[in-house]
């Protein structure tokens, strides 16, 4: 496994972290989406409440199962509730 | 079908050209503009719009087939502007062309309602001095 | 309120300018175009539109107050073109601006439906060789 | 009384008569709108069926009572069923 994930942060998620992208290490033991969100919330406490109401996309498609194992090079997008229009 | 998400100013004439189809007797266009107040009535200076552009375009493209199936539209158009938009500036144009006007009205309404629900686009309120992101 | 009945080509940008009002977050425009076939499916070349201009303008002006009362619209716009209009040409633009989009959609629909019922305007079908007036 | 009326003809009414305006004599004995329509239909037989489905305006306002007596100089508009839009 090992490698890195690219995290894209939008709107309130971006503001909570202060960055619009993060490069995140993928451990040898692998990581599920759920484990990634837990780790992100611990690293950025202001992000935790945003994550709890956000949709999570991997490589342009929403994840319905947070037990999905992630792969090196995956692009993970954090989408807080939309407010376009 | 035309779906655009980008920074250039919106244009009604461009939208209308994309809906050009002589067999469609009715064209309905909706323009959303930056209102002068936030949801609590406080005066705004601007809204900053951002999008996950790839996924927003994908979500909006899926609406095309849905409109054709539900309403018999011949053409639809969606353009959302991103970046800092001052009060009164158009942030979104959606449009639909159909043989009859009832279908064009229904499709345009459907497009803007679905855009708000399904497209990963966000606005952040900008006041004279501070800032706040609003989910609507 | 702007009501126009005349021969010059219609313009969406002009309609939109007349609806300009920063406090209105939603603008809905309807464009009616000359369809390529008559009601029985026979190919048309053009429609000749005529109006009792004074009475048409009067009838359309009355719709303004009605829209404000029913839907809370801030501005409405109606322009109907008369003269010979070839297939695909815009014959009418109606528009409504309101603080929220639901009202703008309802008002624009109301304007075009009432225009058809209440404004003394007529079209005559023009075919390659003959002619016929249609009441719709 | 006496004098003249100006008749404005639109769409199928205009086509039935072949003119868009008519100048019509108003007899000394006067004329109601109903009497005018009868006279017009007799003078222009193709117009009669159009008149039966038209609205009649005098000086820019629709007449609801065809018994209304007309006045010299009145402008009478014949409005067949509308087809704008």
Coordinates of C-alpha atoms in Angstrom, one line a residue, chain D residues 4-76:
Chain D
X4 CA -69.5 59.2 -39.4
X5 CA -67.9 56.3 -37.4
X6 CA -64.4 55.0 -38.0
X7 CA -64.3 51.2 -38.0
X8 CA -61.0 49.3 -37.3
X9 CA -60.8 45.8 -38.6
X10 CA -58.2 43.3 -37.5
X11 CA -57.1 39.8 -38.6
X12 CA -60.0 37.8 -40.1
X13 CA -62.3 40.8 -39.9
X14 CA -59.9 42.8 -42.0
X15 CA -59.5 39.9 -44.4
X16 CA -63.2 39.4 -44.8
X17 CA -63.7 43.1 -45.8
X18 CA -60.4 43.6 -47.6
X19 CA -59.7 46.9 -45.7
X20 CA -58.3 47.6 -42.3
X21 CA -60.5 50.7 -41.7
X22 CA -63.9 51.8 -42.9
X23 CA -65.7 55.1 -42.6
X24 CA -69.3 54.4 -41.8
X25 CA -72.2 56.9 -42.0
X26 CA -74.2 57.5 -38.8
X27 CA -77.8 58.2 -39.7
X28 CA -79.7 61.1 -38.2
X29 CA -81.9 58.6 -36.3
X30 CA -78.7 57.3 -34.5
X31 CA -77.4 53.8 -34.4
X32 CA -76.7 51.3 -31.6
X33 CA -73.7 49.0 -31.7
X34 CA -76.0 46.1 -32.4
X35 CA -77.5 48.0 -35.4
X36 CA -74.0 48.8 -36.7
X37 CA -73.0 45.2 -36.6
X38 CA -76.1 44.1 -38.4
X39 CA -75.5 46.7 -41.1
X40 CA -71.8 45.8 -41.4
X41 CA -72.7 42.1 -41.8
X42 CA -75.2 42.9 -44.5
X43 CA -72.8 45.1 -46.4
X44 CA -70.0 42.5 -46.1
X45 CA -71.5 39.0 -45.9
X46 CA -68.1 37.3 -45.3
X47 CA -67.7 39.5 -42.2
X48 CA -71.0 38.4 -40.5
X49 CA -69.6 35.1 -39.1
X50 CA -66.5 36.9 -37.8
X51 CA -68.6 39.5 -36.1
X52 CA -70.5 36.8 -34.3
X53 CA -67.4 35.7 -32.4
X54 CA -65.7 39.1 -32.1
X55 CA -65.4 41.6 -29.2
X56 CA -66.4 45.1 -30.0
X57 CA -64.5 48.1 -28.6
X58 CA -65.6 51.8 -28.7
X59 CA -62.8 54.4 -28.3
X60 CA -60.5 51.9 -26.7
X61 CA -62.9 50.2 -24.3
X62 CA -64.9 47.0 -24.8
X63 CA -68.6 47.4 -25.1
X64 CA -70.6 45.0 -22.8
X65 CA -74.0 46.4 -23.9
X66 CA -74.5 46.3 -27.7
X67 CA -77.6 48.5 -27.1
X68 CA -75.1 51.4 -26.5
X69 CA -75.9 54.3 -28.9
X70 CA -73.0 55.4 -30.9
X71 CA -71.8 58.9 -31.4
X72 CA -70.3 60.7 -34.4
X73 CA -66.5 60.3 -34.4
X74 CA -66.6 57.1 -32.4
X75 CA -63.8 54.6 -33.2
X76 CA -65.2 51.1 -33.3

